[in-house]
Amino acid sequence: MRLVVLGDLHFFQLGVWPWQLFSKRLLGQCNLWFHRRRHFQPSLWPRIAARVEELAPDVLLGSGDFTTTALPGEFAQAREAWEGLVRTAAPRLGAYVVPGNHDRYTYQAHRRRLFEDALAPWTATSWPARWSLGEGVTVLGLDPTRPNPFNASGVLGEQQLDCLAKALATLPQSECVLVLCHYPIGTPPDLPEEAEGHGLQDKEALTRVLAESGRAIVYLHGHIHWPWRWVPPNAAKVVTVNVGAPMLTSATFPLGQGIAELVIKDGGVRVHRHVMDVDGRWTVSPEE
Ligand SMILES: [Fe+2]
Ligand SMILES: [Fe+2]
């Protein structure tokens, strides 16, 4: 089974009505106007979508932050892009997405359920989501996002953690389990530690639930815009994969941070990163 995972797409719109700025969005739009717009390149989308189509995945996953300040216009772009991708790539076992903190950027966007409306065919209404793909593979989706006027943090809470623990305990031992959640559960030692106001507040509790399940788990996430693969020291059977931000350009990633491909075969999972080099050629780095 082949899966493709897309991280922080962050579609944006530069023009907003003045009344749309009476919220945390004022900060987000200023950041967009003066900084983000130079680095996030939506013009890369057609090439990313073409690559996904070429890979012919059986399953498509999205790890959240489809938008920048959760504007209706950004959700319309995200919907059009994702719907088009699902149509052309036609993943035979379905497409599934979880929200990111930017998709619940304001209380109004959350109250009006803009994320749920825009991505309704591919997301859940209650969390954790349990998506049984068949062929011995289950994706458990988590939603720790909530509107937050001061920072970018998220929290799962006891109920979602309990349900996750129960799901992990009741799935057959032979089942291959992937957990899809926007936030990381830690950062590799060669990277700066995530600021408290940016991260998942109960990430230690989540790591404990994953580790205590005793299962081998692939934990897929985004949020910190930098791809990595890392095994937390306190959860030796959990492999975390930061899938990166496909349309975020920098000196290291001149044409975006690429996409992650997972190949599940004979009970094992291989992760490959597909990244475009400076000439627009896709390079693949195999990882165990
Ligand atoms: Fe993001
Ligand atoms: Fe995020």
Short mmCIF file of N, CA, C and O in Angstrom, two decimals, residues 114-233:
data_model
loop_
_atom_site.label_atom_id
_atom_site.label_comp_id
_atom_site.label_asym_id
_atom_site.label_seq_id
_atom_site.Cartn_x
_atom_site.Cartn_y
_atom_site.Cartn_z
N LEU A 114 -15.56 26.42 9.46
CA LEU A 114 -15.10 26.61 8.09
C LEU A 114 -14.25 25.43 7.62
O LEU A 114 -14.34 25.01 6.47
N PHE A 115 -13.41 24.90 8.52
CA PHE A 115 -12.57 23.75 8.13
C PHE A 115 -13.44 22.55 7.81
O PHE A 115 -13.28 21.90 6.76
N GLU A 116 -14.38 22.26 8.71
CA GLU A 116 -15.24 21.08 8.52
C GLU A 116 -16.06 21.20 7.24
O GLU A 116 -16.27 20.21 6.53
N ASP A 117 -16.53 22.43 6.94
CA ASP A 117 -17.34 22.61 5.73
C ASP A 117 -16.49 22.43 4.48
O ASP A 117 -16.88 21.73 3.54
N ALA A 118 -15.31 23.06 4.47
CA ALA A 118 -14.49 23.05 3.26
C ALA A 118 -13.96 21.65 2.96
O ALA A 118 -13.86 21.25 1.81
N LEU A 119 -13.60 20.91 4.01
CA LEU A 119 -12.94 19.62 3.78
C LEU A 119 -13.81 18.45 4.26
O LEU A 119 -13.31 17.36 4.55
N ALA A 120 -15.12 18.71 4.28
CA ALA A 120 -16.08 17.73 4.82
C ALA A 120 -15.91 16.29 4.31
O ALA A 120 -15.93 15.35 5.11
N PRO A 121 -15.71 16.07 3.02
CA PRO A 121 -15.68 14.67 2.57
C PRO A 121 -14.47 13.90 3.09
O PRO A 121 -14.45 12.68 3.01
N TRP A 122 -13.48 14.60 3.62
CA TRP A 122 -12.22 13.92 3.95
C TRP A 122 -11.83 14.03 5.42
O TRP A 122 -10.77 13.56 5.81
N THR A 123 -12.67 14.69 6.23
CA THR A 123 -12.29 14.82 7.63
C THR A 123 -13.37 14.22 8.53
O THR A 123 -14.31 13.61 8.05
N ALA A 124 -13.18 14.36 9.85
CA ALA A 124 -14.08 13.71 10.80
C ALA A 124 -14.90 14.76 11.56
O ALA A 124 -14.56 15.94 11.57
N THR A 125 -15.94 14.30 12.23
CA THR A 125 -16.72 15.22 13.06
C THR A 125 -16.45 14.97 14.54
O THR A 125 -16.84 15.76 15.39
N SER A 126 -15.85 13.85 14.87
CA SER A 126 -15.46 13.62 16.26
C SER A 126 -14.06 13.00 16.29
O SER A 126 -13.66 12.32 15.33
N TRP A 127 -13.36 13.26 17.38
CA TRP A 127 -11.94 12.90 17.48
C TRP A 127 -11.66 12.11 18.73
O TRP A 127 -12.26 12.37 19.74
N PRO A 128 -10.74 11.15 18.70
CA PRO A 128 -9.93 10.76 17.56
C PRO A 128 -10.76 10.10 16.46
O PRO A 128 -11.73 9.40 16.74
N ALA A 129 -10.34 10.35 15.23
CA ALA A 129 -10.97 9.68 14.09
C ALA A 129 -10.29 8.33 13.88
O ALA A 129 -9.09 8.21 14.10
N ARG A 130 -11.09 7.34 13.54
CA ARG A 130 -10.51 6.03 13.28
C ARG A 130 -10.83 5.65 11.85
O ARG A 130 -11.98 5.34 11.52
N TRP A 131 -9.83 5.76 11.00
CA TRP A 131 -10.03 5.47 9.58
C TRP A 131 -9.39 4.12 9.26
O TRP A 131 -8.16 4.00 9.18
N SER A 132 -10.24 3.10 9.10
CA SER A 132 -9.74 1.77 8.75
C SER A 132 -9.59 1.70 7.24
O SER A 132 -10.59 1.77 6.51
N LEU A 133 -8.37 1.59 6.77
CA LEU A 133 -8.13 1.62 5.33
C LEU A 133 -8.37 0.27 4.69
O LEU A 133 -8.47 0.15 3.47
N GLY A 134 -8.44 -0.78 5.55
CA GLY A 134 -8.47 -2.14 5.00
C GLY A 134 -7.04 -2.60 4.79
O GLY A 134 -6.08 -1.84 4.98
N GLU A 135 -6.90 -3.88 4.41
CA GLU A 135 -5.57 -4.45 4.15
C GLU A 135 -4.64 -4.32 5.35
O GLU A 135 -3.43 -4.15 5.21
N GLY A 136 -5.25 -4.30 6.57
CA GLY A 136 -4.44 -4.32 7.78
C GLY A 136 -3.82 -3.00 8.19
O GLY A 136 -2.84 -2.97 8.92
N VAL A 137 -4.39 -1.89 7.72
CA VAL A 137 -3.82 -0.58 8.07
C VAL A 137 -4.91 0.34 8.61
O VAL A 137 -5.99 0.45 8.02
N THR A 138 -4.64 1.00 9.75
CA THR A 138 -5.58 1.96 10.33
C THR A 138 -4.86 3.29 10.57
O THR A 138 -3.73 3.31 11.04
N VAL A 139 -5.56 4.38 10.22
CA VAL A 139 -5.05 5.72 10.55
C VAL A 139 -5.91 6.27 11.68
O VAL A 139 -7.14 6.27 11.60
N LEU A 140 -5.25 6.72 12.76
CA LEU A 140 -5.96 7.38 13.85
C LEU A 140 -5.66 8.88 13.74
O LEU A 140 -4.50 9.29 13.80
N GLY A 141 -6.69 9.67 13.54
CA GLY A 141 -6.52 11.13 13.37
C GLY A 141 -6.83 11.85 14.67
O GLY A 141 -7.80 11.52 15.36
N LEU A 142 -6.01 12.84 15.01
CA LEU A 142 -6.22 13.60 16.24
C LEU A 142 -6.46 15.08 15.91
O LEU A 142 -5.96 15.58 14.90
N ASP A 143 -7.19 15.74 16.80
CA ASP A 143 -7.41 17.19 16.62
C ASP A 143 -7.16 17.95 17.92
O ASP A 143 -8.06 18.09 18.75
N PRO A 144 -5.94 18.46 18.11
CA PRO A 144 -5.66 19.25 19.30
C PRO A 144 -5.81 20.76 19.05
O PRO A 144 -5.40 21.56 19.89
N THR A 145 -6.37 21.16 17.92
CA THR A 145 -6.39 22.59 17.57
C THR A 145 -7.58 23.29 18.21
O THR A 145 -8.63 22.69 18.43
N ARG A 146 -7.39 24.56 18.51
CA ARG A 146 -8.50 25.39 19.00
C ARG A 146 -8.07 26.83 18.76
O ARG A 146 -6.87 27.11 18.71
N PRO A 147 -9.05 27.74 18.60
CA PRO A 147 -8.65 29.14 18.43
C PRO A 147 -7.96 29.62 19.70
O PRO A 147 -8.34 29.21 20.80
N ASN A 148 -6.94 30.41 19.53
CA ASN A 148 -6.14 30.80 20.67
C ASN A 148 -5.63 32.22 20.40
O ASN A 148 -4.87 32.42 19.46
N PRO A 149 -6.08 33.20 21.21
CA PRO A 149 -5.75 34.59 20.87
C PRO A 149 -4.28 34.94 21.05
O PRO A 149 -3.82 35.94 20.51
N PHE A 150 -3.55 34.16 21.81
CA PHE A 150 -2.19 34.60 22.17
C PHE A 150 -1.07 33.82 21.50
O PHE A 150 0.01 34.35 21.30
N ASN A 151 -1.29 32.55 21.20
CA ASN A 151 -0.17 31.78 20.67
C ASN A 151 -0.66 30.67 19.74
O ASN A 151 -1.82 30.66 19.35
N ALA A 152 0.24 29.73 19.40
CA ALA A 152 -0.08 28.70 18.40
C ALA A 152 -0.20 27.33 19.04
O ALA A 152 -0.13 26.31 18.35
N SER A 153 -0.41 27.28 20.36
CA SER A 153 -0.39 25.98 21.04
C SER A 153 -1.70 25.21 20.81
O SER A 153 -2.72 25.76 20.42
N GLY A 154 -1.63 23.91 21.10
CA GLY A 154 -2.81 23.06 21.00
C GLY A 154 -2.86 22.14 22.21
O GLY A 154 -1.87 22.01 22.94
N VAL A 155 -4.02 21.53 22.42
CA VAL A 155 -4.13 20.57 23.53
C VAL A 155 -5.14 19.49 23.15
O VAL A 155 -6.20 19.79 22.59
N LEU A 156 -4.79 18.25 23.44
CA LEU A 156 -5.70 17.14 23.11
C LEU A 156 -6.76 16.98 24.20
O LEU A 156 -7.92 16.73 23.91
N GLY A 157 -6.34 17.07 25.45
CA GLY A 157 -7.28 16.87 26.56
C GLY A 157 -7.42 15.40 26.90
O GLY A 157 -7.10 14.51 26.09
N GLU A 158 -7.94 15.18 28.13
CA GLU A 158 -8.00 13.81 28.67
C GLU A 158 -8.88 12.88 27.84
O GLU A 158 -8.54 11.73 27.59
N GLN A 159 -10.04 13.41 27.42
CA GLN A 159 -10.99 12.54 26.73
C GLN A 159 -10.42 11.98 25.42
O GLN A 159 -10.52 10.78 25.14
N GLN A 160 -9.77 12.86 24.65
CA GLN A 160 -9.21 12.40 23.37
C GLN A 160 -8.05 11.42 23.61
O GLN A 160 -7.90 10.43 22.89
N LEU A 161 -7.27 11.71 24.66
CA LEU A 161 -6.15 10.81 24.98
C LEU A 161 -6.67 9.45 25.43
O LEU A 161 -6.12 8.41 25.04
N ASP A 162 -7.71 9.44 26.25
CA ASP A 162 -8.30 8.17 26.71
C ASP A 162 -8.83 7.36 25.53
O ASP A 162 -8.62 6.15 25.45
N CYS A 163 -9.55 8.04 24.65
CA CYS A 163 -10.11 7.33 23.48
C CYS A 163 -8.99 6.79 22.61
O CYS A 163 -9.10 5.68 22.05
N LEU A 164 -7.92 7.55 22.49
CA LEU A 164 -6.78 7.08 21.68
C LEU A 164 -6.18 5.83 22.31
O LEU A 164 -5.90 4.84 21.62
N ALA A 165 -6.01 5.86 23.65
CA ALA A 165 -5.43 4.71 24.36
C ALA A 165 -6.31 3.48 24.13
O ALA A 165 -5.80 2.37 23.89
N LYS A 166 -7.64 3.67 24.20
CA LYS A 166 -8.57 2.54 24.00
C LYS A 166 -8.46 2.02 22.57
O LYS A 166 -8.44 0.80 22.34
N ALA A 167 -8.40 2.92 21.62
CA ALA A 167 -8.30 2.47 20.21
C ALA A 167 -7.02 1.68 20.01
O ALA A 167 -7.04 0.63 19.35
N LEU A 168 -5.93 2.15 20.58
CA LEU A 168 -4.65 1.44 20.41
C LEU A 168 -4.68 0.07 21.09
O LEU A 168 -4.05 -0.88 20.62
N ALA A 169 -5.45 -0.01 22.19
CA ALA A 169 -5.53 -1.28 22.92
C ALA A 169 -6.42 -2.29 22.21
O ALA A 169 -6.22 -3.50 22.34
N THR A 170 -7.42 -1.79 21.48
CA THR A 170 -8.40 -2.72 20.91
C THR A 170 -8.09 -3.13 19.47
O THR A 170 -8.62 -4.12 18.98
N LEU A 171 -7.24 -2.38 18.79
CA LEU A 171 -6.89 -2.78 17.41
C LEU A 171 -6.08 -4.08 17.46
O LEU A 171 -5.26 -4.26 18.36
N PRO A 172 -6.30 -4.97 16.50
CA PRO A 172 -5.53 -6.21 16.49
C PRO A 172 -4.02 -5.93 16.46
O PRO A 172 -3.59 -4.95 15.86
N GLN A 173 -3.26 -6.77 17.13
CA GLN A 173 -1.81 -6.57 17.19
C GLN A 173 -1.17 -6.58 15.80
O GLN A 173 -0.14 -5.96 15.58
N SER A 174 -1.83 -7.29 14.88
CA SER A 174 -1.25 -7.38 13.53
C SER A 174 -1.50 -6.11 12.71
O SER A 174 -0.92 -5.93 11.64
N GLU A 175 -2.38 -5.22 13.22
CA GLU A 175 -2.74 -4.02 12.45
C GLU A 175 -1.57 -3.02 12.41
O GLU A 175 -0.91 -2.78 13.43
N CYS A 176 -1.32 -2.46 11.25
CA CYS A 176 -0.31 -1.40 11.11
C CYS A 176 -0.99 -0.08 11.45
O CYS A 176 -2.01 0.27 10.85
N VAL A 177 -0.45 0.66 12.44
CA VAL A 177 -1.13 1.87 12.92
C VAL A 177 -0.32 3.12 12.59
O VAL A 177 0.87 3.24 12.91
N LEU A 178 -1.01 4.06 11.94
CA LEU A 178 -0.43 5.37 11.67
C LEU A 178 -1.24 6.39 12.46
O LEU A 178 -2.47 6.31 12.49
N VAL A 179 -0.57 7.32 13.14
CA VAL A 179 -1.28 8.39 13.83
C VAL A 179 -1.02 9.68 13.06
O VAL A 179 0.13 10.00 12.74
N LEU A 180 -2.10 10.39 12.76
CA LEU A 180 -2.01 11.64 11.99
C LEU A 180 -2.46 12.79 12.87
O LEU A 180 -3.61 12.83 13.31
N CYS A 181 -1.54 13.72 13.16
CA CYS A 181 -1.85 14.83 14.07
C CYS A 181 -1.01 16.02 13.63
O CYS A 181 0.14 15.85 13.22
N HIS A 182 -1.54 17.22 13.70
CA HIS A 182 -0.80 18.37 13.18
C HIS A 182 0.51 18.66 13.94
O HIS A 182 1.52 19.02 13.35
N TYR A 183 0.48 18.47 15.27
CA TYR A 183 1.61 18.90 16.10
C TYR A 183 2.66 17.81 16.30
O TYR A 183 2.32 16.63 16.45
N PRO A 184 3.94 18.20 16.37
CA PRO A 184 4.98 17.23 16.73
C PRO A 184 4.90 16.85 18.21
O PRO A 184 4.31 17.59 19.01
N ILE A 185 5.51 15.72 18.56
CA ILE A 185 5.58 15.35 19.98
C ILE A 185 6.99 15.61 20.54
O ILE A 185 7.33 15.16 21.62
N GLY A 186 7.78 16.33 19.80
CA GLY A 186 9.13 16.67 20.23
C GLY A 186 9.95 17.02 19.01
O GLY A 186 9.48 16.88 17.88
N THR A 187 11.18 17.50 19.25
CA THR A 187 12.05 17.85 18.13
C THR A 187 13.37 17.08 18.25
O THR A 187 13.85 16.84 19.36
N PRO A 188 13.95 16.71 17.12
CA PRO A 188 15.24 16.00 17.16
C PRO A 188 16.30 16.86 17.85
O PRO A 188 16.21 18.10 17.84
N PRO A 189 17.33 16.21 18.42
CA PRO A 189 18.32 16.94 19.22
C PRO A 189 19.12 17.99 18.44
O PRO A 189 19.63 18.93 19.03
N ASP A 190 19.21 17.84 17.11
CA ASP A 190 20.00 18.83 16.35
C ASP A 190 19.18 20.07 15.98
O ASP A 190 19.68 20.96 15.29
N LEU A 191 17.95 20.14 16.43
CA LEU A 191 17.11 21.31 16.13
C LEU A 191 16.74 22.02 17.43
O LEU A 191 16.69 21.38 18.49
N PRO A 192 16.47 23.34 17.36
CA PRO A 192 16.07 24.05 18.59
C PRO A 192 14.76 23.49 19.14
O PRO A 192 13.87 23.12 18.36
N GLU A 193 14.64 23.47 20.45
CA GLU A 193 13.41 22.96 21.06
C GLU A 193 12.26 23.91 20.75
O GLU A 193 12.45 25.13 20.69
N GLU A 194 11.09 23.35 20.57
CA GLU A 194 9.93 24.17 20.24
C GLU A 194 9.52 25.04 21.43
O GLU A 194 9.50 24.57 22.57
N ALA A 195 9.20 26.32 21.16
CA ALA A 195 8.74 27.22 22.22
C ALA A 195 7.42 26.70 22.79
O ALA A 195 6.59 26.16 22.04
N GLU A 196 7.24 26.87 24.09
CA GLU A 196 6.06 26.29 24.74
C GLU A 196 4.74 26.79 24.12
O GLU A 196 3.81 26.05 23.92
N GLY A 197 4.71 28.06 23.80
CA GLY A 197 3.48 28.64 23.25
C GLY A 197 3.20 28.21 21.82
O GLY A 197 2.19 28.58 21.24
N HIS A 198 4.10 27.44 21.21
CA HIS A 198 3.93 27.03 19.82
C HIS A 198 3.48 25.58 19.72
O HIS A 198 2.96 25.15 18.70
N GLY A 199 3.68 24.82 20.80
CA GLY A 199 3.54 23.37 20.69
C GLY A 199 2.28 22.78 21.29
O GLY A 199 1.36 23.48 21.74
N LEU A 200 2.29 21.46 21.32
CA LEU A 200 1.19 20.70 21.90
C LEU A 200 1.41 20.63 23.42
O LEU A 200 2.42 20.09 23.88
N GLN A 201 0.47 21.18 24.16
CA GLN A 201 0.68 21.30 25.61
C GLN A 201 0.78 19.95 26.31
O GLN A 201 1.50 19.80 27.27
N ASP A 202 0.01 18.98 25.83
CA ASP A 202 0.07 17.67 26.48
C ASP A 202 0.83 16.64 25.64
O ASP A 202 0.43 15.48 25.55
N LYS A 203 1.93 17.09 25.04
CA LYS A 203 2.69 16.16 24.19
C LYS A 203 3.34 15.05 25.00
O LYS A 203 3.50 13.93 24.51
N GLU A 204 3.70 15.33 26.27
CA GLU A 204 4.28 14.25 27.10
C GLU A 204 3.23 13.17 27.33
O GLU A 204 3.53 11.97 27.25
N ALA A 205 2.01 13.59 27.64
CA ALA A 205 0.93 12.62 27.87
C ALA A 205 0.65 11.81 26.60
O ALA A 205 0.45 10.60 26.65
N LEU A 206 0.66 12.47 25.46
CA LEU A 206 0.43 11.77 24.19
C LEU A 206 1.56 10.77 23.92
O LEU A 206 1.30 9.61 23.54
N THR A 207 2.79 11.20 24.16
CA THR A 207 3.93 10.30 23.94
C THR A 207 3.80 9.07 24.84
O THR A 207 4.07 7.94 24.41
N ARG A 208 3.36 9.30 26.09
CA ARG A 208 3.17 8.18 27.03
C ARG A 208 2.13 7.20 26.50
O ARG A 208 2.34 5.99 26.52
N VAL A 209 1.01 7.72 26.03
CA VAL A 209 -0.05 6.85 25.49
C VAL A 209 0.48 6.02 24.32
O VAL A 209 0.25 4.80 24.25
N LEU A 210 1.22 6.66 23.44
CA LEU A 210 1.76 5.93 22.28
C LEU A 210 2.76 4.88 22.73
O LEU A 210 2.70 3.72 22.29
N ALA A 211 3.66 5.26 23.65
CA ALA A 211 4.71 4.33 24.10
C ALA A 211 4.10 3.17 24.88
O ALA A 211 4.48 2.01 24.70
N GLU A 212 3.12 3.49 25.77
CA GLU A 212 2.55 2.44 26.63
C GLU A 212 1.68 1.46 25.85
O GLU A 212 1.35 0.38 26.34
N SER A 213 1.30 1.82 24.64
CA SER A 213 0.53 0.87 23.83
C SER A 213 1.41 -0.32 23.43
O SER A 213 0.90 -1.38 23.09
N GLY A 214 2.72 -0.11 23.48
CA GLY A 214 3.65 -1.19 23.12
C GLY A 214 3.70 -1.48 21.64
O GLY A 214 4.37 -2.41 21.20
N ARG A 215 2.99 -0.69 20.84
CA ARG A 215 2.92 -0.96 19.40
C ARG A 215 3.98 -0.18 18.64
O ARG A 215 4.43 0.87 19.10
N ALA A 216 4.32 -0.68 17.47
CA ALA A 216 5.13 0.11 16.55
C ALA A 216 4.17 1.08 15.85
O ALA A 216 3.14 0.66 15.31
N ILE A 217 4.48 2.37 15.94
CA ILE A 217 3.56 3.39 15.40
C ILE A 217 4.35 4.37 14.53
O ILE A 217 5.47 4.78 14.89
N VAL A 218 3.76 4.75 13.41
CA VAL A 218 4.33 5.86 12.64
C VAL A 218 3.46 7.08 12.93
O VAL A 218 2.25 7.06 12.70
N TYR A 219 4.10 8.12 13.47
CA TYR A 219 3.39 9.34 13.88
C TYR A 219 3.68 10.43 12.84
O TYR A 219 4.83 10.89 12.70
N LEU A 220 2.63 10.81 12.09
CA LEU A 220 2.79 11.76 10.98
C LEU A 220 2.31 13.15 11.39
O LEU A 220 1.20 13.29 11.91
N HIS A 221 3.13 14.16 11.14
CA HIS A 221 2.75 15.51 11.58
C HIS A 221 3.42 16.57 10.72
O HIS A 221 4.25 16.28 9.85
N GLY A 222 3.08 17.84 10.99
CA GLY A 222 3.72 18.99 10.35
C GLY A 222 3.99 20.04 11.42
O GLY A 222 4.63 19.74 12.42
N HIS A 223 3.45 21.24 11.23
CA HIS A 223 3.44 22.37 12.17
C HIS A 223 4.78 23.09 12.25
O HIS A 223 4.82 24.30 12.03
N ILE A 224 5.86 22.41 12.60
CA ILE A 224 7.19 23.03 12.46
C ILE A 224 7.60 22.80 11.01
O ILE A 224 7.61 21.65 10.55
N HIS A 225 7.87 23.89 10.30
CA HIS A 225 8.08 23.77 8.86
C HIS A 225 9.50 23.32 8.54
O HIS A 225 10.34 24.08 8.06
N TRP A 226 9.74 22.06 8.78
CA TRP A 226 11.05 21.48 8.50
C TRP A 226 10.90 19.96 8.51
O TRP A 226 10.47 19.41 9.52
N PRO A 227 11.22 19.30 7.42
CA PRO A 227 11.01 17.84 7.40
C PRO A 227 12.02 17.10 8.26
O PRO A 227 13.20 17.50 8.31
N TRP A 228 11.58 16.07 8.94
CA TRP A 228 12.51 15.19 9.67
C TRP A 228 11.87 13.85 9.93
O TRP A 228 10.68 13.66 9.76
N ARG A 229 12.74 12.93 10.33
CA ARG A 229 12.30 11.62 10.79
C ARG A 229 13.05 11.40 12.08
O ARG A 229 14.27 11.59 12.14
N TRP A 230 12.35 11.03 13.17
CA TRP A 230 12.99 11.02 14.48
C TRP A 230 12.25 10.04 15.40
O TRP A 230 11.03 9.96 15.36
N VAL A 231 13.03 9.31 16.19
CA VAL A 231 12.44 8.42 17.19
C VAL A 231 12.66 9.05 18.57
O VAL A 231 13.81 9.22 18.99
N PRO A 232 11.61 9.43 19.28
CA PRO A 232 11.80 10.04 20.61
C PRO A 232 12.44 9.03 21.57
O PRO A 232 12.09 7.84 21.53
N PRO A 233 13.36 9.49 22.43
CA PRO A 233 14.07 8.56 23.31
C PRO A 233 13.15 7.82 24.28
O PRO A 233 13.45 6.71 24.70
#
